[in-house]
Short mmCIF file of C-alpha atoms in Angstrom, two decimals:
data_model
loop_
_atom_site.label_atom_id
_atom_site.label_comp_id
_atom_site.label_asym_id
_atom_site.label_seq_id
_atom_site.Cartn_x
_atom_site.Cartn_y
_atom_site.Cartn_z
CA MET A 1415 -21.08 24.06 -42.41
CA ALA A 1416 -19.42 23.67 -45.79
CA GLU A 1417 -21.71 22.96 -48.72
CA PHE A 1418 -20.62 21.13 -51.82
CA SER A 1419 -22.39 20.82 -55.14
CA LEU A 1420 -21.45 18.53 -57.98
CA PRO A 1421 -21.29 19.71 -61.59
CA LYS A 1422 -24.55 19.03 -63.38
CA ASN A 1423 -22.95 16.52 -65.73
CA SER A 1424 -21.69 14.41 -62.83
CA ARG A 1425 -24.93 14.04 -60.91
CA VAL A 1426 -26.35 10.54 -60.97
CA VAL A 1427 -29.86 10.46 -62.43
CA GLU A 1428 -32.57 7.83 -62.43
CA GLY A 1429 -32.21 5.39 -65.30
CA SER A 1430 -34.42 2.82 -66.95
CA ALA A 1431 -36.43 0.14 -65.20
CA HIS A 1432 -36.58 -3.48 -66.31
CA PRO A 1433 -39.38 -5.46 -64.62
CA ALA A 1434 -39.19 -9.16 -63.86
CA PRO A 1435 -40.64 -11.55 -66.46
CA PRO A 1436 -44.32 -12.48 -66.10
CA GLY A 1437 -44.92 -15.27 -63.64
CA ALA A 1438 -41.79 -14.63 -61.55
CA THR A 1439 -42.50 -15.37 -57.90
CA ARG A 1440 -39.16 -14.73 -56.19
CA VAL A 1441 -38.07 -11.33 -57.41
CA LYS A 1442 -35.02 -9.33 -56.35
CA ALA A 1443 -34.26 -5.80 -57.57
CA PHE A 1444 -30.76 -4.70 -58.57
CA LYS A 1445 -29.91 -1.01 -58.86
CA VAL A 1446 -26.83 -0.83 -61.10
CA TYR A 1447 -24.65 2.19 -61.78
CA ARG A 1448 -24.29 2.99 -65.49
CA TYR A 1449 -21.93 5.44 -67.13
CA ASP A 1450 -20.65 5.79 -70.67
CA PRO A 1451 -18.25 8.73 -71.03
CA GLU A 1452 -18.53 8.63 -74.82
CA SER A 1453 -22.27 9.31 -74.69
CA GLY A 1454 -21.91 12.66 -72.92
CA SER A 1455 -24.83 11.73 -70.66
CA ASN A 1456 -24.92 11.85 -66.88
CA PRO A 1457 -24.29 8.70 -64.90
CA ARG A 1458 -27.52 6.89 -64.11
CA VAL A 1459 -28.80 4.03 -62.00
CA ASP A 1460 -30.82 1.38 -63.84
CA ARG A 1461 -33.18 -0.92 -61.98
CA PHE A 1462 -33.38 -4.60 -62.94
CA GLU A 1463 -35.80 -7.11 -61.40
CA ILE A 1464 -34.43 -10.64 -61.47
CA ASP A 1465 -36.25 -13.93 -60.87
CA LEU A 1466 -34.03 -15.65 -58.32
CA ASP A 1467 -35.52 -19.03 -59.23
CA ASP A 1468 -33.83 -18.62 -62.61
CA CYS A 1469 -30.52 -17.18 -61.44
CA GLY A 1470 -27.35 -18.32 -59.68
CA PRO A 1471 -26.80 -17.47 -56.01
CA MET A 1472 -24.15 -14.75 -56.32
CA VAL A 1473 -24.38 -11.10 -57.32
CA LEU A 1474 -22.07 -11.86 -60.25
CA ASP A 1475 -24.58 -14.44 -61.48
CA ALA A 1476 -27.24 -11.74 -61.52
CA LEU A 1477 -24.98 -9.32 -63.41
CA ILE A 1478 -24.17 -12.00 -65.99
CA LYS A 1479 -27.88 -12.74 -66.35
CA ILE A 1480 -28.65 -9.04 -66.85
CA LYS A 1481 -25.94 -8.72 -69.49
CA SER A 1482 -26.95 -11.94 -71.27
CA GLU A 1483 -30.72 -11.55 -71.20
CA VAL A 1484 -31.69 -7.93 -70.50
CA ASP A 1485 -29.02 -5.37 -71.40
CA SER A 1486 -25.98 -6.53 -73.35
CA GLY A 1487 -24.36 -3.12 -72.92
CA LEU A 1488 -23.77 -3.61 -69.19
CA THR A 1489 -20.01 -3.55 -68.67
CA PHE A 1490 -18.06 -5.15 -65.82
CA ARG A 1491 -14.94 -7.24 -65.27
CA ARG A 1492 -15.00 -10.88 -64.23
CA SER A 1493 -12.94 -14.00 -64.75
CA CYS A 1494 -12.47 -16.85 -62.29
CA ARG A 1495 -15.80 -16.68 -60.42
CA GLU A 1496 -13.98 -18.29 -57.46
CA GLY A 1497 -12.73 -15.30 -55.45
CA VAL A 1498 -9.20 -15.76 -56.74
CA CYS A 1499 -8.57 -13.27 -59.55
CA GLY A 1500 -10.11 -10.14 -58.00
CA SER A 1501 -11.51 -8.97 -61.35
CA CYS A 1502 -15.11 -8.50 -60.19
CA ALA A 1503 -14.32 -6.15 -57.30
CA MET A 1504 -17.07 -3.55 -56.92
CA ASN A 1505 -19.13 -1.78 -54.29
CA ILE A 1506 -22.19 -3.83 -53.35
CA HIS A 1507 -24.71 -2.53 -50.82
CA GLY A 1508 -22.16 0.05 -49.68
CA ARG A 1509 -19.28 -2.37 -49.20
CA ASN A 1510 -16.30 -3.11 -51.41
CA THR A 1511 -16.25 -6.82 -52.16
CA LEU A 1512 -16.14 -9.43 -54.92
CA ALA A 1513 -19.36 -9.95 -56.84
CA CYS A 1514 -18.54 -13.64 -57.31
CA THR A 1515 -18.40 -14.35 -53.56
CA CYS A 1516 -21.19 -12.00 -52.45
CA ALA A 1517 -24.38 -14.04 -52.01
CA ILE A 1518 -27.58 -12.34 -53.15
CA GLU A 1519 -29.43 -13.66 -50.12
CA ASP A 1520 -26.96 -11.87 -47.81
CA VAL A 1521 -27.98 -8.46 -49.17
CA PRO A 1522 -31.18 -7.10 -47.61
CA GLY A 1523 -33.65 -5.32 -49.84
CA GLU A 1524 -32.61 -4.00 -53.22
CA VAL A 1525 -29.03 -4.72 -54.26
CA ALA A 1526 -27.13 -1.51 -55.04
CA VAL A 1527 -24.14 -2.18 -57.31
CA TYR A 1528 -21.59 0.57 -57.92
CA PRO A 1529 -17.97 0.69 -59.16
CA LEU A 1530 -15.13 0.83 -56.65
CA PRO A 1531 -15.01 4.32 -55.07
CA HIS A 1532 -12.27 6.86 -55.73
CA MET A 1533 -11.32 5.38 -59.09
CA ALA A 1534 -12.00 6.93 -62.46
CA VAL A 1535 -14.84 5.07 -64.17
CA ILE A 1536 -14.05 3.79 -67.65
CA LYS A 1537 -17.56 2.48 -68.22
CA ASP A 1538 -20.33 1.26 -65.90
CA LEU A 1539 -18.66 -0.91 -63.24
CA VAL A 1540 -15.19 -0.89 -64.82
CA THR A 1541 -12.65 1.41 -63.17
CA ASP A 1542 -9.17 2.57 -64.17
CA PHE A 1543 -6.47 0.63 -62.30
CA SER A 1544 -3.52 2.45 -63.91
CA GLN A 1545 -2.42 4.29 -60.76
CA PHE A 1546 -3.06 1.25 -58.57
CA TRP A 1547 -0.79 -0.94 -60.72
CA ALA A 1548 1.89 1.76 -60.92
CA GLN A 1549 1.99 1.96 -57.12
CA TYR A 1550 2.19 -1.80 -56.86
CA GLU A 1551 5.06 -1.89 -59.35
CA SER A 1552 6.89 0.81 -57.38
CA ILE A 1553 7.43 -1.49 -54.39
CA LYS A 1554 9.28 -4.00 -56.62
CA PRO A 1555 7.09 -7.04 -55.85
CA TRP A 1556 9.59 -9.74 -56.65
CA LEU A 1557 12.39 -11.55 -54.84
CA GLN A 1558 15.62 -9.54 -54.78
CA THR A 1559 18.89 -11.21 -53.82
CA GLU A 1560 22.63 -10.58 -53.90
CA SER A 1561 23.97 -14.04 -53.04
CA PRO A 1562 24.74 -16.47 -55.90
CA PRO A 1563 21.75 -18.47 -57.12
CA PRO A 1564 21.55 -21.94 -55.53
CA GLU A 1565 21.61 -25.05 -57.65
CA ARG A 1566 18.00 -25.92 -56.86
CA GLU A 1567 16.08 -23.46 -54.66
CA ARG A 1568 16.26 -21.03 -51.76
CA PRO A 1569 14.84 -23.05 -48.84
CA GLN A 1570 12.71 -21.82 -45.96
CA ASP A 1571 11.98 -23.63 -42.72
CA PRO A 1572 8.31 -23.92 -41.62
CA ALA A 1573 8.57 -20.93 -39.26
CA GLN A 1574 10.01 -18.69 -41.98
CA ARG A 1575 7.31 -19.80 -44.40
CA ALA A 1576 4.58 -19.19 -41.80
CA ARG A 1577 5.54 -15.51 -41.63
CA LEU A 1578 4.10 -15.08 -45.12
CA ASP A 1579 0.65 -16.32 -44.16
CA GLY A 1580 -1.87 -13.51 -44.30
CA LEU A 1581 0.25 -11.74 -46.92
CA TRP A 1582 0.64 -13.92 -49.99
CA GLU A 1583 -3.13 -14.47 -50.24
CA CYS A 1584 -3.74 -10.89 -51.43
CA ILE A 1585 -5.36 -10.94 -54.88
CA LEU A 1586 -4.88 -7.21 -55.61
CA CYS A 1587 -8.59 -6.56 -56.05
CA ALA A 1588 -8.16 -3.00 -54.65
CA CYS A 1589 -11.12 -3.35 -52.28
CA CYS A 1590 -8.95 -2.24 -49.36
CA SER A 1591 -7.26 0.75 -50.97
CA THR A 1592 -10.50 2.14 -52.39
CA ALA A 1593 -12.14 1.83 -48.94
CA CYS A 1594 -9.37 3.81 -47.23
CA PRO A 1595 -10.08 7.51 -46.50
CA SER A 1596 -6.33 8.20 -46.29
CA TYR A 1597 -6.00 6.83 -49.80
CA TRP A 1598 -8.91 8.98 -50.99
CA TRP A 1599 -7.20 12.09 -49.64
CA ASN A 1600 -3.63 11.34 -50.75
CA SER A 1601 -3.87 8.69 -53.45
CA GLU A 1602 -1.16 10.28 -55.59
CA ARG A 1603 1.46 9.92 -52.82
CA PHE A 1604 0.17 7.40 -50.27
CA LEU A 1605 0.73 3.87 -51.58
CA GLY A 1606 -2.42 2.51 -49.97
CA PRO A 1607 -3.14 -0.69 -48.03
CA ALA A 1608 -2.77 -3.13 -50.93
CA ALA A 1609 0.67 -1.98 -52.09
CA LEU A 1610 1.95 -1.72 -48.52
CA LEU A 1611 0.72 -5.19 -47.59
CA GLN A 1612 2.56 -6.50 -50.66
CA SER A 1613 5.63 -4.53 -49.63
CA TYR A 1614 5.65 -6.19 -46.21
CA ARG A 1615 5.17 -9.58 -47.88
CA TRP A 1616 8.71 -9.18 -49.33
CA LEU A 1617 10.15 -7.59 -46.19
CA ALA A 1618 8.94 -10.64 -44.26
CA ASP A 1619 10.39 -13.11 -46.77
CA SER A 1620 13.55 -14.72 -45.36
CA ARG A 1621 14.91 -15.23 -48.88
CA ASP A 1622 14.84 -11.55 -49.85
CA GLU A 1623 18.11 -9.65 -49.33
CA HIS A 1624 17.02 -6.07 -50.10
CA ALA A 1625 15.17 -5.14 -46.91
CA GLY A 1626 17.24 -1.99 -46.42
CA GLU A 1627 16.52 -0.70 -49.91
CA ARG A 1628 12.85 -1.55 -49.57
CA LEU A 1629 12.59 0.42 -46.32
CA ASP A 1630 14.51 3.32 -47.84
CA GLY A 1631 11.90 3.48 -50.57
CA LEU A 1632 9.11 3.75 -47.99
CA GLU A 1633 10.82 6.36 -45.80
CA ASP A 1634 8.57 9.21 -46.80
CA PRO A 1635 5.91 11.26 -45.00
CA PHE A 1636 3.26 10.13 -47.48
CA ARG A 1637 4.15 6.75 -49.03
CA LEU A 1638 3.83 4.93 -45.70
CA TYR A 1639 2.88 7.27 -42.90
CA ARG A 1640 -0.46 8.50 -44.20
CA CYS A 1641 -1.97 5.33 -42.73
CA HIS A 1642 -3.93 6.28 -39.60
CA THR A 1643 -5.16 2.77 -38.73
CA ILE A 1644 -8.75 3.50 -39.70
CA MET A 1645 -9.15 -0.27 -40.33
CA ASN A 1646 -11.50 0.00 -43.32
CA CYS A 1647 -8.97 -2.12 -45.21
CA ALA A 1648 -9.27 -5.06 -42.84
CA ASN A 1649 -13.04 -4.70 -42.55
CA THR A 1650 -13.64 -4.88 -46.30
CA CYS A 1651 -10.97 -7.35 -47.49
CA PRO A 1652 -12.80 -10.25 -49.20
CA LYS A 1653 -9.92 -12.59 -48.30
CA GLY A 1654 -10.00 -11.71 -44.60
CA LEU A 1655 -6.53 -10.15 -44.59
CA ASN A 1656 -5.32 -7.31 -42.38
CA PRO A 1657 -3.31 -4.73 -44.35
CA ALA A 1658 -3.29 -2.37 -41.35
CA LYS A 1659 -1.31 -4.94 -39.36
CA ALA A 1660 1.20 -5.31 -42.19
CA ILE A 1661 1.61 -1.52 -42.32
CA ALA A 1662 2.18 -1.45 -38.56
CA GLU A 1663 4.89 -4.09 -38.97
CA ILE A 1664 6.63 -1.93 -41.59
CA LYS A 1665 6.56 1.04 -39.22
CA LYS A 1666 8.04 -1.19 -36.52
CA LEU A 1667 10.90 -2.18 -38.84
CA MET A 1668 11.50 1.49 -39.58
CA VAL A 1669 11.94 2.20 -35.87
CA GLU A 1670 14.05 -0.88 -35.16
CA ARG A 1671 16.64 -0.07 -37.78
CA LYS A 1672 17.18 3.37 -36.26
CA VAL A 1673 17.71 2.09 -32.71
#
């Protein structure tokens, strides 16, 4: 059996503990990953005890409370708090999800909060999305046409519009891509579930006139075909989407145009 050992400076160590305030009766512990590359110290896991009677219901509420009242240095992204922007994507209790829609009461025992896996950590729970955005940009996520612009709009009938359901709702939180083993293994060449779902969103759009060019751009052993239908993407998507199905539809289009 192969044995792997991490460099000493990358091993996660036990961090500080912050007990609940005196008199707290409904206490929940949060184990939060901390890392500051500028400090030169190892990553650590700090433990915070929160009084749930004085906290909002979501994991993001607890993180905001920790930052506001316990440790102002805790770093994470957040914005809408409504499951729309995707900013607060992180790994909670072993699952990639949005902190703003993950209820504390749904997590048994201590709440383990880590950054999204397989992304370089900038600080604490903030990861580097540079490669993710570059891959998204590479699929040209905008309407491409050759016909003259209409005076008002490019119409769609209800059936054509319905084909986009389950695609346009993607918020690009990266939960799916960072849960995909194929993406972990080949992230420099495999586009990943999020970018491919977005690619199919434009292939399925009746108004787009560049389907051939879009498929040409995906005709590669790695960009598309590293997907092995593991289904982690669909299992973890906080919006309930199915990127694996979209990828299968792209593969189907690839076959159909060669027949």
